[in-house]
Amino acid sequence: MEIKSYKKNFSYSYSYGIFPTVELIRAKPDKVVKVLVSSRYKSQSDSDIFKLCGRYNINTEVNDKAINRISPRENNYVVGVFSKYDCNLNDRCSHIVLVNPGNMGNMGTIIRTLTGFGLSDLAIVSPAVDVFDPKVIRASMGSLFSINFKYFENFDNYKEKFHNHRIYTFMLDGAKSLKDVKHNDYKPFSLVFGNESTGLDSSFSSVGTSVFIKHTNRIDSLNLTIAAGIAMYHFCKI
Amino acid sequence: MEIKSYKKNFSYSYSYGIFPTVELIRAKPDKVVKVLVSSRYKSQSDSDIFKLCGRYNINTEVNDKAINRISPRENNYVVGVFSKYDCNLNDRCSHIVLVNPGNMGNMGTIIRTLTGFGLSDLAIVSPAVDVFDPKVIRASMGSLFSINFKYFENFDNYKEKFHNHRIYTFMLDGAKSLKDVKHNDYKPFSLVFGNESTGLDSSFSSVGTSVFIKHTNRIDSLNLTIAAGIAMYHFCKI
């Protein structure tokens, strides 16, 4: 395995930074190939990376060159190298569904937020950004490693597989205001969001309950991550 | 006036892109110095930038070199050049207060969101990022131009000036869950948020009602913009 700048077709990826790497080790220890450590890394007694790796039998390597090669403009003291893996979604749990997400930072922030609201399942409808890109992992602060995610070729594939879920599609011209939506607790829900620029197309208005988050006409739309955060706050009872 | 890369000490700044520049012209026509247009700009019948500038008596200049000099890595067809200005906050309106915000994208996103929820006043407690930096303007999608904002040296200065506002401080160890907070409509409110990494220090727990947004312990905290978006959704009746 060569340690070089991440590309989507690699079978492995990287977690940059101590915090996301600790999350990786704790959630997916069997996927960690090794942990690169900078010579400038200073151990912190409560979370020493060498000790943690030792506990999980994970190889560490002090290698400034490799770290600089894959994250040249950053100041990373710790980088986790891990093998990519597949997950399945839990059909008894509620889901977040991102249709054609185009921004890695947004996808990472949404993953972090869904974890914060007690969700653990993310469906991604292609074409979409690569969930294993280090930029997504960083924005998720390592939350990616503790959720289930799965790509679907189109929304119908998702819907067929999870036909028991109650679907809420978030659209500027949704039929119901979020504040008027009361979710029936007996079924899991799917909160569906479109691409940052284009949203969900009109075909999504009839696949479930279409919902809008009321805002003034002084802006075109709320930012995707803000809309998703508000929706999760509204739906999740934690 | 030299058109060169933006610096904080300039008396002028730039709006990159058509949409933010249109917002600039509409909201603050008297502050616009000129509008730079790329030779690749293609007029759109419904929002031609030359027509719009003509209507407001604003100079336009086709100048690819200047555009490339100030935004080299981007594909901007239109750049607004404007003089910076001061604002005052409206003491009858509710406010968002950002204490030591450190990230320009976050500040811009929060400005866009507050505009979406019908607010128009932003207090910024120093040290803080520069609200006129083009990165803030872009993330706000030009909403910056239609709000009032003001810097304060410290929170006490803000509080003395707006002593009639009901203050809500957002803190991980807040006293009340947001879902249990009912705002009394007779007074304007101030929603106070701390820095991205450090939040508000413990002195803020006694300046008003301290509030937390409940989340699982699987994350350290919600992202600042998400927390602010949820708080505005909860408080604002639009």
Coordinates of C-alpha atoms in Angstrom, one line a residue:
Chain A
M1 CA 0.0 0.0 0.0
E2 CA 1.4 3.3 -1.1
I3 CA 0.7 6.4 1.1
K4 CA -0.3 9.0 -1.5
S5 CA -2.9 11.7 -2.0
Y6 CA -6.4 10.2 -1.6
K7 CA -8.3 9.2 -4.8
K8 CA -11.8 7.9 -5.0
N9 CA -10.8 4.6 -6.5
F10 CA -8.4 3.7 -3.6
S11 CA -9.4 0.8 -1.5
Y12 CA -8.3 2.7 1.6
S13 CA -8.6 6.2 2.9
Y14 CA -7.3 8.5 5.7
S15 CA -8.6 10.1 8.8
Y16 CA -6.7 13.4 9.5
G17 CA -6.2 14.6 13.0
I18 CA -6.2 13.0 16.4
F19 CA -9.9 13.2 17.2
P20 CA -11.2 11.6 14.0
T21 CA -8.5 9.0 14.2
V22 CA -9.5 8.1 17.8
E23 CA -13.1 7.7 16.6
L24 CA -11.9 5.5 13.8
I25 CA -9.9 3.2 16.1
R26 CA -12.7 2.9 18.6
A27 CA -15.5 2.3 16.1
K28 CA -13.7 0.2 13.4
P29 CA -10.5 -1.1 14.9
D30 CA -10.4 -4.1 12.5
K31 CA -10.4 -1.7 9.5
V32 CA -7.3 0.3 10.6
V33 CA -4.2 -0.6 8.6
K34 CA -1.9 1.7 10.6
V35 CA -1.6 5.0 12.2
L36 CA 0.9 7.6 11.0
V37 CA 2.3 9.9 13.7
S38 CA 4.3 13.1 13.3
S39 CA 7.6 13.5 15.1
R40 CA 6.0 16.7 16.5
Y41 CA 3.2 14.8 18.2
K42 CA 3.1 15.3 21.9
S43 CA 1.4 12.7 24.0
Q44 CA -1.5 13.7 26.1
S45 CA -1.8 11.6 29.2
D46 CA -5.6 11.1 28.8
S47 CA -5.5 10.0 25.2
D48 CA -2.1 8.9 24.1
I49 CA -2.3 7.6 20.5
F50 CA 0.4 5.0 21.0
K51 CA -1.3 3.6 24.0
L52 CA -4.6 3.4 22.3
C53 CA -3.1 1.7 19.2
G54 CA -1.3 -0.7 21.5
R55 CA -4.5 -1.7 23.2
Y56 CA -6.1 -2.5 19.8
N57 CA -2.9 -4.1 18.4
I58 CA -2.6 -1.5 15.6
N59 CA 0.7 -0.6 14.0
T60 CA 2.0 3.0 14.4
E61 CA 4.6 4.6 12.3
V62 CA 6.4 8.0 12.9
N63 CA 6.5 9.3 9.3
D64 CA 6.5 13.0 8.7
K65 CA 7.1 12.6 5.0
A66 CA 4.1 10.5 4.4
I67 CA 1.9 12.8 6.5
N68 CA 3.1 15.9 4.5
R69 CA 2.6 14.1 1.2
I70 CA -1.0 13.4 1.8
S71 CA -2.0 16.5 3.7
P72 CA 0.6 19.1 2.7
R73 CA -1.2 22.3 3.7
E74 CA -2.2 21.1 7.1
N75 CA -0.8 20.6 10.5
N76 CA -1.7 17.0 11.2
Y77 CA 0.1 15.1 13.9
V78 CA -1.9 11.9 13.5
V79 CA -3.3 10.3 10.4
G80 CA -5.2 7.0 10.4
V81 CA -4.9 4.7 7.4
F82 CA -7.9 2.4 7.0
S83 CA -9.5 0.0 4.5
K84 CA -12.8 1.1 3.1
Y85 CA -15.8 -1.1 4.1
D86 CA -19.5 -1.6 3.2
C87 CA -22.4 -1.2 5.5
N88 CA -26.1 -2.0 5.4
L89 CA -28.8 0.2 6.7
N90 CA -30.9 -0.9 9.6
D91 CA -34.5 -1.2 8.5
R92 CA -36.0 -0.6 11.9
C93 CA -34.2 2.7 12.3
S94 CA -35.0 6.1 10.9
H95 CA -32.8 7.3 8.0
I96 CA -31.5 10.4 6.5
V97 CA -31.5 10.3 2.7
L98 CA -29.3 12.6 0.7
V99 CA -30.1 12.8 -3.0
N100 CA -27.1 13.8 -5.1
P101 CA -25.1 15.6 -2.4
G102 CA -22.4 17.6 -4.0
N103 CA -20.3 19.1 -1.2
M104 CA -18.1 17.1 1.0
G105 CA -18.1 19.5 3.9
N106 CA -21.9 19.5 4.0
M107 CA -22.0 15.7 3.9
G108 CA -19.6 15.5 6.8
T109 CA -21.5 18.1 8.8
I110 CA -24.8 16.3 8.2
I111 CA -23.2 13.0 9.4
R112 CA -22.0 14.7 12.6
T113 CA -25.4 16.2 13.2
L114 CA -27.4 13.0 12.6
T115 CA -25.1 11.3 15.1
G116 CA -25.8 14.1 17.5
F117 CA -29.5 13.5 17.2
G118 CA -29.3 9.8 17.8
L119 CA -29.7 8.6 14.2
S120 CA -27.3 6.1 12.7
D121 CA -28.3 5.5 9.1
L122 CA -27.5 7.5 6.0
A123 CA -28.7 6.6 2.5
I124 CA -27.0 8.4 -0.4
V125 CA -28.5 8.5 -3.9
S126 CA -25.9 8.6 -6.7
P127 CA -24.4 10.6 -8.3
A128 CA -22.9 11.9 -5.1
V129 CA -19.7 12.8 -3.4
D130 CA -17.5 10.1 -2.0
V131 CA -18.3 9.5 1.7
F132 CA -14.8 8.1 2.3
D133 CA -13.0 11.3 1.1
P134 CA -10.9 12.6 3.9
K135 CA -12.7 16.0 3.6
V136 CA -16.0 14.3 4.5
I137 CA -14.4 12.4 7.4
R138 CA -12.9 15.5 8.8
A139 CA -16.1 17.5 8.6
S140 CA -17.9 14.6 10.3
M141 CA -15.2 14.8 13.0
G142 CA -14.9 11.0 12.7
S143 CA -18.7 10.4 13.2
L144 CA -18.7 8.6 9.9
F145 CA -17.1 5.6 11.5
S146 CA -20.0 5.0 13.8
I147 CA -22.9 5.2 11.3
N148 CA -24.3 2.9 8.6
F149 CA -24.3 4.3 5.1
K150 CA -25.2 2.9 1.7
Y151 CA -25.3 4.2 -1.8
F152 CA -28.3 3.7 -4.0
E153 CA -28.4 4.1 -7.8
N154 CA -31.7 6.0 -7.6
F155 CA -34.4 6.9 -5.1
D156 CA -36.7 4.1 -6.3
N157 CA -34.2 1.5 -5.3
Y158 CA -34.1 3.0 -1.8
K159 CA -37.8 3.2 -1.5
E160 CA -38.5 -0.3 -2.6
K161 CA -36.0 -1.7 -0.1
F162 CA -37.4 0.4 2.8
H163 CA -41.1 0.5 1.9
N164 CA -42.1 0.6 5.6
H165 CA -40.5 3.9 6.2
R166 CA -42.6 7.0 6.3
I167 CA -41.0 9.4 3.9
Y168 CA -40.7 13.2 4.3
T169 CA -39.2 15.1 1.4
F170 CA -37.9 18.6 2.1
M171 CA -38.8 20.9 -0.8
L172 CA -39.2 24.7 -1.1
D173 CA -42.7 24.1 -2.3
G174 CA -43.5 21.4 0.1
A175 CA -47.2 20.8 1.1
K176 CA -46.8 21.1 4.8
S177 CA -44.9 23.5 7.1
L178 CA -42.4 21.6 9.3
K179 CA -44.0 23.1 12.4
D180 CA -47.3 21.4 11.5
V181 CA -45.8 17.9 10.9
K182 CA -46.3 15.4 13.7
H183 CA -44.5 12.2 13.1
N184 CA -46.4 9.0 14.1
D185 CA -43.9 7.2 16.3
Y186 CA -44.7 3.6 15.3
K187 CA -42.9 3.7 12.0
P188 CA -39.4 4.8 11.3
F189 CA -39.0 7.9 9.1
S190 CA -36.9 8.9 6.2
L191 CA -35.9 12.5 5.9
V192 CA -35.0 13.2 2.3
F193 CA -32.9 16.2 1.1
G194 CA -31.8 17.2 -2.4
N195 CA -28.7 18.6 -3.9
E196 CA -27.3 21.9 -2.5
S197 CA -28.1 23.9 -5.7
T198 CA -31.1 22.2 -7.2
G199 CA -33.0 20.6 -4.3
L200 CA -35.4 17.7 -5.0
D201 CA -37.1 17.7 -8.3
S202 CA -40.9 17.9 -8.5
S203 CA -41.3 14.1 -8.8
F204 CA -40.4 14.0 -5.0
S205 CA -43.6 15.8 -4.1
S206 CA -45.7 12.7 -4.3
V207 CA -43.4 10.0 -2.8
G208 CA -44.4 10.8 0.8
T209 CA -45.2 14.0 2.7
S210 CA -43.5 17.0 1.2
V211 CA -42.3 19.5 3.8
F212 CA -41.1 23.1 3.8
I213 CA -39.2 25.0 6.4
K214 CA -40.8 28.5 6.4
H215 CA -38.4 31.3 5.7
T216 CA -38.7 34.9 4.4
N217 CA -38.4 35.7 0.7
R218 CA -35.2 37.7 1.5
I219 CA -33.2 34.5 0.8
D220 CA -33.6 31.8 -1.9
S221 CA -33.4 28.9 0.5
L222 CA -31.8 27.8 3.7
N223 CA -28.4 26.2 3.4
L224 CA -28.7 22.4 3.1
T225 CA -26.9 21.6 6.4
I226 CA -29.1 24.1 8.3
A227 CA -32.3 22.7 6.8
A228 CA -31.2 19.1 7.7
G229 CA -30.2 20.2 11.2
I230 CA -33.6 21.9 11.8
A231 CA -35.4 18.8 10.4
M232 CA -33.5 16.4 12.7
Y233 CA -34.1 18.7 15.7
H234 CA -37.8 18.6 14.9
F235 CA -38.1 14.9 14.3
C236 CA -35.7 13.3 16.7
K237 CA -36.7 12.7 20.3
I238 CA -33.6 12.2 22.2
Chain B
M1 CA -8.3 53.0 -5.4
E2 CA -6.2 50.0 -6.4
I3 CA -8.0 46.7 -7.1
K4 CA -5.9 44.2 -5.3
S5 CA -6.4 41.2 -3.0
Y6 CA -8.6 42.1 -0.1
K7 CA -7.0 43.0 3.3
K8 CA -8.8 43.8 6.5
N9 CA -7.4 47.3 6.7
F10 CA -8.8 48.4 3.3
S11 CA -11.6 50.9 3.3
Y12 CA -13.4 48.9 0.6
S13 CA -14.1 45.3 -0.2
Y14 CA -15.5 43.0 -2.9
S15 CA -18.6 41.0 -3.6
Y16 CA -17.8 38.0 -5.8
G17 CA -20.4 36.6 -8.2
I18 CA -23.5 37.9 -9.8
F19 CA -26.0 37.0 -7.0
P20 CA -24.1 38.7 -4.1
T21 CA -23.4 41.7 -6.3
V22 CA -27.0 42.1 -7.3
E23 CA -27.8 42.0 -3.5
L24 CA -25.2 44.7 -2.9
I25 CA -26.5 47.0 -5.6
R26 CA -30.1 46.6 -4.4
A27 CA -29.4 47.1 -0.7
K28 CA -26.5 49.6 -0.7
P29 CA -26.4 51.3 -4.1
D30 CA -24.7 54.4 -2.6
K31 CA -21.8 52.3 -1.4
V32 CA -20.9 50.7 -4.7
V33 CA -17.8 52.2 -6.2
K34 CA -18.0 50.2 -9.4
V35 CA -18.8 46.8 -10.8
L36 CA -16.1 44.7 -12.6
V37 CA -17.4 42.5 -15.4
S38 CA -15.6 39.7 -17.1
S39 CA -15.4 39.6 -20.9
R40 CA -16.9 36.1 -20.6
Y41 CA -20.0 37.4 -18.8
K42 CA -23.2 36.6 -20.7
S43 CA -26.2 38.8 -20.1
Q44 CA -29.3 37.1 -18.8
S45 CA -32.4 38.9 -20.0
D46 CA -34.0 38.9 -16.5
S47 CA -31.1 40.2 -14.6
D48 CA -28.6 42.0 -16.8
I49 CA -25.8 43.5 -14.7
F50 CA -25.2 46.4 -17.1
K51 CA -28.9 47.4 -17.1
L52 CA -29.1 47.1 -13.3
C53 CA -26.0 49.3 -12.8
G54 CA -27.4 51.8 -15.3
R55 CA -30.5 52.1 -13.4
Y56 CA -28.5 53.0 -10.2
N57 CA -26.0 55.1 -12.1
I58 CA -23.1 52.8 -11.1
N59 CA -20.0 52.5 -13.2
T60 CA -19.2 49.2 -14.8
E61 CA -15.8 48.1 -16.1
V62 CA -14.9 45.1 -18.3
N63 CA -11.6 44.1 -16.7
D64 CA -10.6 40.4 -16.6
K65 CA -7.1 41.2 -15.2
A66 CA -8.5 42.9 -12.1
I67 CA -11.0 40.1 -11.5
N68 CA -8.3 37.5 -11.9
R69 CA -5.9 39.4 -9.6
I70 CA -8.4 39.5 -6.7
S71 CA -10.0 36.1 -7.1
P72 CA -7.4 34.0 -9.0
R73 CA -8.8 30.6 -8.3
E74 CA -12.4 31.3 -9.1
N75 CA -14.6 31.8 -12.0
N76 CA -16.2 35.1 -11.3
Y77 CA -17.9 36.9 -14.0
V78 CA -19.0 39.8 -11.9
V79 CA -17.3 41.5 -8.9
G80 CA -18.7 44.5 -7.0
V81 CA -16.3 47.0 -5.4
F82 CA -17.8 48.9 -2.5
S83 CA -16.9 51.2 0.3
K84 CA -17.2 49.7 3.8
Y85 CA -19.8 51.3 6.0
D86 CA -21.0 51.4 9.6
C87 CA -24.4 50.3 10.9
N88 CA -26.3 50.6 14.1
L89 CA -28.4 47.9 15.6
N90 CA -32.1 48.4 16.0
D91 CA -33.0 48.3 19.7
R92 CA -36.6 47.2 19.1
C93 CA -35.5 44.2 17.1
S94 CA -34.2 40.9 18.2
H95 CA -30.5 40.2 17.8
I96 CA -28.1 37.4 17.1
V97 CA -24.8 37.9 19.1
L98 CA -21.7 36.1 18.0
V99 CA -18.9 36.1 20.6
N100 CA -15.5 35.7 19.0
P101 CA -16.6 34.0 15.8
G102 CA -13.5 32.5 14.2
N103 CA -14.7 31.2 10.8
M104 CA -15.7 33.3 7.9
G105 CA -17.8 30.7 6.2
N106 CA -19.8 30.1 9.4
M107 CA -20.4 33.8 9.9
G108 CA -21.7 34.2 6.4
T109 CA -23.9 31.1 6.7
I110 CA -25.3 32.5 10.0
I111 CA -26.0 35.9 8.3
R112 CA -27.9 34.2 5.5
T113 CA -29.9 32.1 8.0
L114 CA -30.9 35.0 10.2
T115 CA -32.1 36.9 7.1
G116 CA -34.1 33.8 6.3
F117 CA -35.7 33.8 9.7
G118 CA -36.7 37.4 9.5
L119 CA -34.0 38.9 11.7
S120 CA -31.9 41.8 10.7
D121 CA -29.4 42.6 13.5
L122 CA -26.1 41.0 14.2
A123 CA -23.8 41.9 17.2
I124 CA -20.2 40.7 17.0
V125 CA -18.0 40.6 20.0
S126 CA -14.3 41.1 19.3
P127 CA -11.9 39.5 18.7
A128 CA -13.7 38.2 15.7
V129 CA -13.4 37.6 11.9
D130 CA -13.9 40.5 9.6
V131 CA -17.5 40.7 8.4
F132 CA -16.4 42.5 5.2
D133 CA -14.1 39.8 4.1
P134 CA -15.2 38.6 0.7
K135 CA -15.4 35.0 2.1
V136 CA -18.1 36.1 4.6
I137 CA -20.0 38.0 1.9
R138 CA -20.0 35.0 -0.4
A139 CA -21.1 32.6 2.3
S140 CA -23.9 35.0 3.2
M141 CA -24.9 35.1 -0.5
G142 CA -25.0 38.8 -0.2
S143 CA -27.4 38.8 2.7
L144 CA -24.8 40.9 4.6
F145 CA -25.8 43.9 2.7
S146 CA -29.4 43.9 4.0
I147 CA -28.6 43.5 7.7
N148 CA -27.3 45.7 10.5
F149 CA -24.2 44.6 12.2
K150 CA -22.0 46.1 14.9
Y151 CA -18.7 45.2 16.6
F152 CA -18.5 45.4 20.4
E153 CA -15.3 45.3 22.4
N154 CA -16.8 43.0 24.9
F155 CA -20.1 41.5 25.9
D156 CA -20.7 43.9 28.7
N157 CA -20.7 46.8 26.2
Y158 CA -23.3 45.1 24.2
K159 CA -25.4 44.2 27.3
E160 CA -25.3 47.8 28.7
K161 CA -26.5 49.2 25.4
F162 CA -29.3 46.7 24.9
H163 CA -30.4 46.2 28.5
N164 CA -34.0 45.7 27.5
H165 CA -33.3 42.6 25.5
R166 CA -34.0 39.2 27.0
I167 CA -30.7 37.3 26.7
Y168 CA -30.4 33.6 25.9
T169 CA -26.9 32.1 25.9
F170 CA -26.3 28.8 24.1
M171 CA -24.0 26.6 26.2
L172 CA -23.3 22.9 26.4
D173 CA -24.2 23.0 30.1
G174 CA -27.1 25.4 29.8
A175 CA -29.8 25.4 32.4
K176 CA -32.8 24.8 30.1
S177 CA -33.4 22.6 27.1
L178 CA -34.3 24.7 24.1
K179 CA -37.5 22.7 23.7
D180 CA -38.6 24.0 27.1
V181 CA -37.8 27.6 26.4
K182 CA -40.9 29.7 25.6
H183 CA -40.0 33.3 24.7
N184 CA -42.2 36.1 26.0
D185 CA -43.1 38.0 22.9
Y186 CA -43.2 41.5 24.5
K187 CA -39.4 42.0 24.6
P188 CA -36.9 41.5 21.8
F189 CA -34.5 38.6 22.4
S190 CA -30.7 38.2 22.0
L191 CA -29.5 34.7 21.0
V192 CA -25.8 34.5 22.1
F193 CA -23.4 32.0 20.6
G194 CA -19.7 31.5 21.4
N195 CA -16.6 30.7 19.3
E196 CA -16.6 27.5 17.2
S197 CA -14.0 25.7 19.4
T198 CA -14.4 27.1 22.8
G199 CA -18.1 28.1 23.1
L200 CA -19.1 30.6 25.7
D201 CA -17.2 30.6 29.0
S202 CA -18.9 30.0 32.3
S203 CA -19.4 33.7 33.0
F204 CA -22.2 33.6 30.4
S205 CA -24.3 31.2 32.4
S206 CA -25.6 34.0 34.6
V207 CA -26.2 36.9 32.1
G208 CA -29.6 35.6 31.1
T209 CA -31.2 32.2 30.4
S210 CA -28.6 29.7 29.5
V211 CA -29.9 27.1 27.0
F212 CA -28.7 23.8 25.6
I213 CA -29.8 21.9 22.5
K214 CA -30.0 18.3 23.6
H215 CA -27.8 15.9 21.7
T216 CA -26.4 12.5 22.3
N217 CA -22.9 12.1 23.8
R218 CA -21.7 10.5 20.6
I219 CA -20.6 14.0 19.5
D220 CA -18.9 16.8 21.5
S221 CA -21.2 19.5 20.3
L222 CA -23.3 20.5 17.4
N223 CA -21.6 22.6 14.7
L224 CA -22.0 26.4 15.5
T225 CA -24.1 27.1 12.4
I226 CA -26.4 24.2 13.0
A227 CA -27.0 25.2 16.6
A228 CA -27.7 28.8 15.5
G229 CA -30.0 27.7 12.8
I230 CA -32.0 25.5 15.2
A231 CA -32.2 28.3 17.8
M232 CA -33.5 30.7 15.2
Y233 CA -36.0 28.2 13.9
H234 CA -37.2 27.8 17.5
F235 CA -37.4 31.5 18.4
C236 CA -38.5 33.2 15.2
K237 CA -42.1 33.3 14.3
I238 CA -42.2 34.1 10.6

